[in-house]
mmCIF file of C-alpha atoms in Angstrom:
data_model
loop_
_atom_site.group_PDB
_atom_site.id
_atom_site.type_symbol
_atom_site.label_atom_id
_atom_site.label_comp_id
_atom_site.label_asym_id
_atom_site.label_seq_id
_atom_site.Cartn_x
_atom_site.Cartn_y
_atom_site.Cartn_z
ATOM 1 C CA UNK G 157 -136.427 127.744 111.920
ATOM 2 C CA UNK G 158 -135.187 128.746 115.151
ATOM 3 C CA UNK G 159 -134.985 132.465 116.427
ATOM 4 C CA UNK G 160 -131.910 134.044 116.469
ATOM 5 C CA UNK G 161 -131.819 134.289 120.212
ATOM 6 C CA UNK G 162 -132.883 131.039 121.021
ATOM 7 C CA UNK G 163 -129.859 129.278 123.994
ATOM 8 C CA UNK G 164 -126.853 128.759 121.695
ATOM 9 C CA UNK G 165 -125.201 124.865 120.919
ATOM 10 C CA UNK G 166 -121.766 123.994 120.247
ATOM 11 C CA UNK G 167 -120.787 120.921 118.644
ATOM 12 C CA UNK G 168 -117.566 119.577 118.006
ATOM 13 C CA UNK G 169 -117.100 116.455 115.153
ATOM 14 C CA UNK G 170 -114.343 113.743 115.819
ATOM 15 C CA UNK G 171 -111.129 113.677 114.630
ATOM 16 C CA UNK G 172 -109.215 112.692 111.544
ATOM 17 C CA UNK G 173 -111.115 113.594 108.429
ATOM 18 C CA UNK G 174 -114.165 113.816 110.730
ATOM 19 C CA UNK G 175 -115.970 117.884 109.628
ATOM 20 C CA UNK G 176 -118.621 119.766 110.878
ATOM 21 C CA UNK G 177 -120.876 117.916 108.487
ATOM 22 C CA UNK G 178 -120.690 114.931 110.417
ATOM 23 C CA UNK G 179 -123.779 116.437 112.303
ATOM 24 C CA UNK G 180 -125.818 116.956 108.992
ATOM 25 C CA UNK G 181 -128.488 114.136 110.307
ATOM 26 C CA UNK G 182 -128.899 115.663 114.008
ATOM 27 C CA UNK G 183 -128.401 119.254 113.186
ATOM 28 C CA UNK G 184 -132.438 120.216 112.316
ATOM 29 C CA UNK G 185 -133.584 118.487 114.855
ATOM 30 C CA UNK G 186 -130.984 120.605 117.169
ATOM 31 C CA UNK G 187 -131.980 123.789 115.640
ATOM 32 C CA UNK G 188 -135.384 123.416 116.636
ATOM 33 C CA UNK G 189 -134.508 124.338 119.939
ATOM 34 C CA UNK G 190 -131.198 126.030 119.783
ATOM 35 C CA UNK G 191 -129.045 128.359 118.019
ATOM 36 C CA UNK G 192 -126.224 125.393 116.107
ATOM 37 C CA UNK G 193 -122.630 125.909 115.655
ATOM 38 C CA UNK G 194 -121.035 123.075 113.935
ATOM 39 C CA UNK G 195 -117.460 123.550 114.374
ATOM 40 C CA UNK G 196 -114.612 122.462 112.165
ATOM 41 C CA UNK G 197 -112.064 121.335 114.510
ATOM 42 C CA UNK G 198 -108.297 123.678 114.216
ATOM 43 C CA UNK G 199 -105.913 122.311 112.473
ATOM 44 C CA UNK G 200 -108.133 119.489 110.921
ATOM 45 C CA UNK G 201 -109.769 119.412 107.391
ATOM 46 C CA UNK G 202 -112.868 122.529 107.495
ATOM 47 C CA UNK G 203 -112.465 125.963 107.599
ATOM 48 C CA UNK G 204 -110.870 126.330 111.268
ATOM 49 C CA UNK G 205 -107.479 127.956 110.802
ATOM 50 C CA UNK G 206 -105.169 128.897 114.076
ATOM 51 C CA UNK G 207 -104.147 132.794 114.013
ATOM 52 C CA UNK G 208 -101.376 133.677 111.998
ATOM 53 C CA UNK G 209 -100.659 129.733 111.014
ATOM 54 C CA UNK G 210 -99.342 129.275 115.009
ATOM 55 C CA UNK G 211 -100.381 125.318 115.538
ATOM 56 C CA UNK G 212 -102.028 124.289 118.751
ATOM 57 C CA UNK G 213 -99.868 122.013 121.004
ATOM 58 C CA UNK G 214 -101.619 121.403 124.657
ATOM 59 C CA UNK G 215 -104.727 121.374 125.523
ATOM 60 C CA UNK G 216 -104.361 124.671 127.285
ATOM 61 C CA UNK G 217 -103.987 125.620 123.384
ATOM 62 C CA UNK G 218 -107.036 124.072 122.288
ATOM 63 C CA UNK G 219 -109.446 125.905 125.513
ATOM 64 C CA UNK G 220 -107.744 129.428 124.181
ATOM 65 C CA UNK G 221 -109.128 128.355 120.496
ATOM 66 C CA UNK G 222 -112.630 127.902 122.366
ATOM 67 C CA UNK G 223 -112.636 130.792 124.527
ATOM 68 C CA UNK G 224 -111.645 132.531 121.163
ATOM 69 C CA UNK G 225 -114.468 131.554 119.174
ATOM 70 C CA UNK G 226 -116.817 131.817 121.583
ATOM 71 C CA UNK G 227 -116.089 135.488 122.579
ATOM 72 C CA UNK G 228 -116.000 136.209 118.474
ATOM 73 C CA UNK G 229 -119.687 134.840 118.275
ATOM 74 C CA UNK G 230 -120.683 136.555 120.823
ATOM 75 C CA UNK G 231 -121.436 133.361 123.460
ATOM 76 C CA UNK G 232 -121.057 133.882 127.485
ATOM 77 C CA UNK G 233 -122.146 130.251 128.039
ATOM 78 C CA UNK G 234 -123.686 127.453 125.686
ATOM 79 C CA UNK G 235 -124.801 123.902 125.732
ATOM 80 C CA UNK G 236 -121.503 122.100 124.331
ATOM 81 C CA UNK G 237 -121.828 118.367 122.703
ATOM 82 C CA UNK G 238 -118.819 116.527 121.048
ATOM 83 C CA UNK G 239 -118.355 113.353 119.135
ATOM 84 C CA UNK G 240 -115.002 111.018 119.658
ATOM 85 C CA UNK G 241 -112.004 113.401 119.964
ATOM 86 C CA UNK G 242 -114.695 116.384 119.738
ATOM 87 C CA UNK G 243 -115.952 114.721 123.003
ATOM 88 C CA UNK G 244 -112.454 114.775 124.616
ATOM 89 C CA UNK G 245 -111.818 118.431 123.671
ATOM 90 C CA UNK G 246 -115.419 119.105 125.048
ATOM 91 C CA UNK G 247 -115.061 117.600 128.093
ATOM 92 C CA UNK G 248 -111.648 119.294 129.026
ATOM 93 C CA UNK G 249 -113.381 122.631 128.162
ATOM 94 C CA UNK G 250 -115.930 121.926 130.262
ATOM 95 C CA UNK G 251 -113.162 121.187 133.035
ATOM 96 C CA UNK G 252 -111.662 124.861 132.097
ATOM 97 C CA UNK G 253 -114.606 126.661 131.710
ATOM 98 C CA UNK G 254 -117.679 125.491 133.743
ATOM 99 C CA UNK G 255 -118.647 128.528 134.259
ATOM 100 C CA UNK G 256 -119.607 129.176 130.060
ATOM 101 C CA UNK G 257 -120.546 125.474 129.733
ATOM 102 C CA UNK G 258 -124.164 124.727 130.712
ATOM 103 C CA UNK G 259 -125.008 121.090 129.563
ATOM 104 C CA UNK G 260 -122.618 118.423 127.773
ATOM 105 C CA UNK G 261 -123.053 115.680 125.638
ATOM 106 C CA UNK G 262 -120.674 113.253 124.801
ATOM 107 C CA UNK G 263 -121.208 110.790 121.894
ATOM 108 C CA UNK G 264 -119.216 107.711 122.285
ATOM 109 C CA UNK G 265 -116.102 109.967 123.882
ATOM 110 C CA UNK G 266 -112.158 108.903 123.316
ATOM 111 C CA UNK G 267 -109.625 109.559 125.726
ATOM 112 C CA UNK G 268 -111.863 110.066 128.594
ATOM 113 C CA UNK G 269 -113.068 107.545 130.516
ATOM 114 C CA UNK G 270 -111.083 104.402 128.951
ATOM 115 C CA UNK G 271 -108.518 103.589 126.953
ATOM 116 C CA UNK G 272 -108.376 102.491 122.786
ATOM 117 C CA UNK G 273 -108.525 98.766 122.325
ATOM 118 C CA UNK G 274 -105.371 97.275 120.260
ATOM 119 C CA UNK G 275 -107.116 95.992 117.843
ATOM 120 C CA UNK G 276 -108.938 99.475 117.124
ATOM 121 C CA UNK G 277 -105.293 101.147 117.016
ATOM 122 C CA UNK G 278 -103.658 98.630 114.859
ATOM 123 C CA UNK G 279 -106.138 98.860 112.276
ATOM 124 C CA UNK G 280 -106.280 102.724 112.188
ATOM 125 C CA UNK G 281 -102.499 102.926 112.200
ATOM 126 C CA UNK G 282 -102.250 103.077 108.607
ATOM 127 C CA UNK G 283 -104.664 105.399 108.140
ATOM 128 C CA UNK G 284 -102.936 107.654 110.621
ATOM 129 C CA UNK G 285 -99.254 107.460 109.409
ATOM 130 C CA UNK G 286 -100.298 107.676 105.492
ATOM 131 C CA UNK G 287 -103.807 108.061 104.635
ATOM 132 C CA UNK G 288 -104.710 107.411 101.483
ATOM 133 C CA UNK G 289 -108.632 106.942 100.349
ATOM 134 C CA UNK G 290 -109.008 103.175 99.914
ATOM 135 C CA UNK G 291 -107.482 102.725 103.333
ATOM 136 C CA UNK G 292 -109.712 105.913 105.334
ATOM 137 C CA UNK G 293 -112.612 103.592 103.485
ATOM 138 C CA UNK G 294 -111.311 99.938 104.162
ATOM 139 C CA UNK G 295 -111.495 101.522 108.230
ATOM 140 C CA UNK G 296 -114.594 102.567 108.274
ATOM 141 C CA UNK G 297 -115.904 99.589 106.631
ATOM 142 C CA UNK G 298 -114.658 97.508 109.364
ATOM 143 C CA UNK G 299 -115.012 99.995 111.939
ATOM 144 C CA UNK G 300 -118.937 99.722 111.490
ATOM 145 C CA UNK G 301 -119.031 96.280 110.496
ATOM 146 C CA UNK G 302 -120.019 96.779 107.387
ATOM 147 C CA UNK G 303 -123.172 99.293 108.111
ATOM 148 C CA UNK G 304 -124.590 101.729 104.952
ATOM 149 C CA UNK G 305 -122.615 104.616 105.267
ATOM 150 C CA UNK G 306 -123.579 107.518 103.488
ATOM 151 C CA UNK G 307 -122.005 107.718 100.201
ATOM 152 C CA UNK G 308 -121.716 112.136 100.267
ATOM 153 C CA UNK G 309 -120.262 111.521 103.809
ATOM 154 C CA UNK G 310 -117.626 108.692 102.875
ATOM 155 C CA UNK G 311 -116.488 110.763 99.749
ATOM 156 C CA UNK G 312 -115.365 113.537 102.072
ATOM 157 C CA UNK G 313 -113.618 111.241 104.416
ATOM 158 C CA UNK G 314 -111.926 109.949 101.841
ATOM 159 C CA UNK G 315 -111.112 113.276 99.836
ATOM 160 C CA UNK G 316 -109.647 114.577 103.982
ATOM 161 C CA UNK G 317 -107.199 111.643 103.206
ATOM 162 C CA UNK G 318 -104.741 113.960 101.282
ATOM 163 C CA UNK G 319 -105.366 116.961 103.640
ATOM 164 C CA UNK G 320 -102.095 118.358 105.209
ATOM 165 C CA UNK G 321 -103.644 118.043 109.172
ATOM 166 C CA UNK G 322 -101.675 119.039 111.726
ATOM 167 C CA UNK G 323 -100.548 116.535 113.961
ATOM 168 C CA UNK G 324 -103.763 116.652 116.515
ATOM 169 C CA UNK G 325 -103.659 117.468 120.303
ATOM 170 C CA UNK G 326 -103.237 114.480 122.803
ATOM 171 C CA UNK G 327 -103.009 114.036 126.632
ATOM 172 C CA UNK G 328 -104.091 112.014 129.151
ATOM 173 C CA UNK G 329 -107.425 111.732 130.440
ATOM 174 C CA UNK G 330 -109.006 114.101 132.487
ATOM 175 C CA UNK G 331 -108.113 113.288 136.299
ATOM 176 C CA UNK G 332 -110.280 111.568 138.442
ATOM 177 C CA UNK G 333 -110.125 114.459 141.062
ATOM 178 C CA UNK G 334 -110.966 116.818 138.224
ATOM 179 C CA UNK G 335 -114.233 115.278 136.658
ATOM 180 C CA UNK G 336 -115.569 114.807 140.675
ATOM 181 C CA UNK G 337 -115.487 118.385 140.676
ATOM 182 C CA UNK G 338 -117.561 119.202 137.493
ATOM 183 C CA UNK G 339 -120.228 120.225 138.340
ATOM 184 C CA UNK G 340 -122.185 120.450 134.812
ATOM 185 C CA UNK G 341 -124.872 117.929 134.097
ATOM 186 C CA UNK G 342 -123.803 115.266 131.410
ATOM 187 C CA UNK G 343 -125.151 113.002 128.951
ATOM 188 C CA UNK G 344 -123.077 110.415 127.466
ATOM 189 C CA UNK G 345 -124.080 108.219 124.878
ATOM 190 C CA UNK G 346 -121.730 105.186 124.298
ATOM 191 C CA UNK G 347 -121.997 102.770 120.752
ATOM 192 C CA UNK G 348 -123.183 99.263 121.626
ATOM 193 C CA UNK G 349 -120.781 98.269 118.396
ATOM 194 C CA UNK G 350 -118.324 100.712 119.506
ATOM 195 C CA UNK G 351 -114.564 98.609 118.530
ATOM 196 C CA UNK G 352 -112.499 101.775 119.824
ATOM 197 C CA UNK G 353 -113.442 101.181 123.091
ATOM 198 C CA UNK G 354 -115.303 98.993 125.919
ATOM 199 C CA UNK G 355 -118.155 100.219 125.711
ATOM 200 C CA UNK G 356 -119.372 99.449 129.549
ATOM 201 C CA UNK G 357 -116.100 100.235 130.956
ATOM 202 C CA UNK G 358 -116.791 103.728 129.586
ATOM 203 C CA UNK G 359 -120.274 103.967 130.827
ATOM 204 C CA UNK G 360 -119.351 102.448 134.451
ATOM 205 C CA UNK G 361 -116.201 104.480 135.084
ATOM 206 C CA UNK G 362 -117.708 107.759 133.471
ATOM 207 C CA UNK G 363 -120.680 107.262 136.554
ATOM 208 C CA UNK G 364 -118.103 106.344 139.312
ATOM 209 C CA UNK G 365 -116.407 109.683 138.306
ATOM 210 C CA UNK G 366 -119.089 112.034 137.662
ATOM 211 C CA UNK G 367 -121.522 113.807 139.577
ATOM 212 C CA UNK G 368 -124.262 114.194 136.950
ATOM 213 C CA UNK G 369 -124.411 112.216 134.718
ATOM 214 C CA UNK G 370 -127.058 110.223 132.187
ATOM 215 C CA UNK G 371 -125.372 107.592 130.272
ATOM 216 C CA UNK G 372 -127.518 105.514 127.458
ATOM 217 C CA UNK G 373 -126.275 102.811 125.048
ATOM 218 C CA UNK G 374 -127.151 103.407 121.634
ATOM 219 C CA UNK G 375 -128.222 100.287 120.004
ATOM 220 C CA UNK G 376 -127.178 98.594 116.932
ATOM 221 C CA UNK G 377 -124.640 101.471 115.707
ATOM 222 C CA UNK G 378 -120.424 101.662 116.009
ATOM 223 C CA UNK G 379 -118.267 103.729 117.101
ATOM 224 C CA UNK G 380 -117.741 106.155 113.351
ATOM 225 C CA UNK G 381 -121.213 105.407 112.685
ATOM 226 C CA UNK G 382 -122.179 108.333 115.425
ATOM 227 C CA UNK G 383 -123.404 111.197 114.796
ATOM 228 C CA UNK G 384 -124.504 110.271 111.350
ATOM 229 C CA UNK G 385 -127.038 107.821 112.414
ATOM 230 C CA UNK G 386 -130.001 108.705 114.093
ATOM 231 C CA UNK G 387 -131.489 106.432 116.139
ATOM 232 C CA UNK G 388 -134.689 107.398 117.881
ATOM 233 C CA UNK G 389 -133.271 106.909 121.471
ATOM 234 C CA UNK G 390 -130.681 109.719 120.263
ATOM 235 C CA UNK G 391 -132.894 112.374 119.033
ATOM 236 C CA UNK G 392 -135.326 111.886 122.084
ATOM 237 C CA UNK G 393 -132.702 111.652 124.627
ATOM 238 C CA UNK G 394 -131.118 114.992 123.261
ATOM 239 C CA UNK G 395 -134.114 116.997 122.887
ATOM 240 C CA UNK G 396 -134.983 115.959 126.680
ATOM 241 C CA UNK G 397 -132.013 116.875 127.891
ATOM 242 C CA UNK G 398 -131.180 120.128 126.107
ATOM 243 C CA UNK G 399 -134.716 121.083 127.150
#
């Protein structure tokens, strides 16, 4: 068990019905050396709800909901990691806040270095415009080409299928002048299976843009099948880095 004042860890989990237990298989590990807080995102299945009901519309929006939470647990600066759309909201915070941000990870970011591929956003596209459980699972199922998932983990994805989310935060990627300036070292870890994106189009434009940055590809593992596997190149790259 980690001390209560050990360097504190934020993580973020990915979008749709994506929960703070997504991190279930790296969080031990984590707490071994830091003080974990697995975040349910605002406005998305969990126990994150926006202040008085008021929805979050820019991303300005979603760095006050940080800044929030952080001040309320007490946290000047942290190590900050994110997974998918967690990643995207990390990385923009980072942007904002560089100053309360000491190291970043990024597993397998959206929306940041590279765009979706169309075959990733046709087949999500029913999920997203009416979820219902067979279709969250029929996703996944393709999404990680047919990998083991863990059956307590699918469940909930499919039970966050009738969950009234708010419509999620978008916007463009972070500007290339922007991420030259960051000057907060960086790990990203891209899927080798990853169908959302390319994955060395994310790894090759995230080092043109960045000043420090690590990137490793995790293989044999997609894109949704992050963080819940855990390879040994993740667990030892972490621990290296957040040490």
């Amino acid at each position: 068990m980690q001390a209560r004042d050990a360097p504190p860890l934020v993580l973020l989990p990915g979008g749709g019905g994506a929960t703070s237990a997504s991190w279930y298989a790296q969080a031990a590990e984590l707490g071994r050396r830091r003080r974990v807080y697995a975040v349910d995102l605002i406005g998305a299945p969990g126990r994150s709800t926006a202040d008085g009901g008021r929805a979050l519309r820019t991303v300005a929006d979603l760095g006050d909901w940080l800044d929030a939470l952080w001040d309320g647990l007490g946290i000047t600066s942290a190590d900050l990691g994110g997974h998918s759309y967690g990643a995207w909201i990390a990385l923009h915070h980072a942007l904002r806040a560089p100053g309360r941000v000491r190291r970043l990870f990024l597993l397998d970011p959206t929306g940041c270095f590279a765009g979706f591929r169309a075959a990733y956003l046709l087949r999500a596209l029913p999920t997203l415009l009416r979820p219902t459980p067979r279709r969250v699972r029929a996703f996944l199922e393709w999404e990680t080409g047919g990998a083991a998932l863990d059956p307590d983990w699918l469940r909930l994805q499919e039970a966050a299928a009738g969950f009234p989310a708010a419509r999620p935060v978008t916007g463009p990627r972070p500007a290339p002048k922007a991420l030259r300036a960051l000057d907060v070292p960086v790990l990203l870890f891209v899927a080798a299976n990853s169908r959302t994106h390319d994955t060395y189009a994310v790894t090759a434009r995230a080092r043109e843009a960045l000043r420090e940055v690590e990137t490793v590809v995790l293989p044999d593992v997609s894109h949704h099948g992050l963080p819940l596997a855990a390879p040994c190149e993740l667990g030892r790259r972490l621990t290296e880095f957040l040490s």
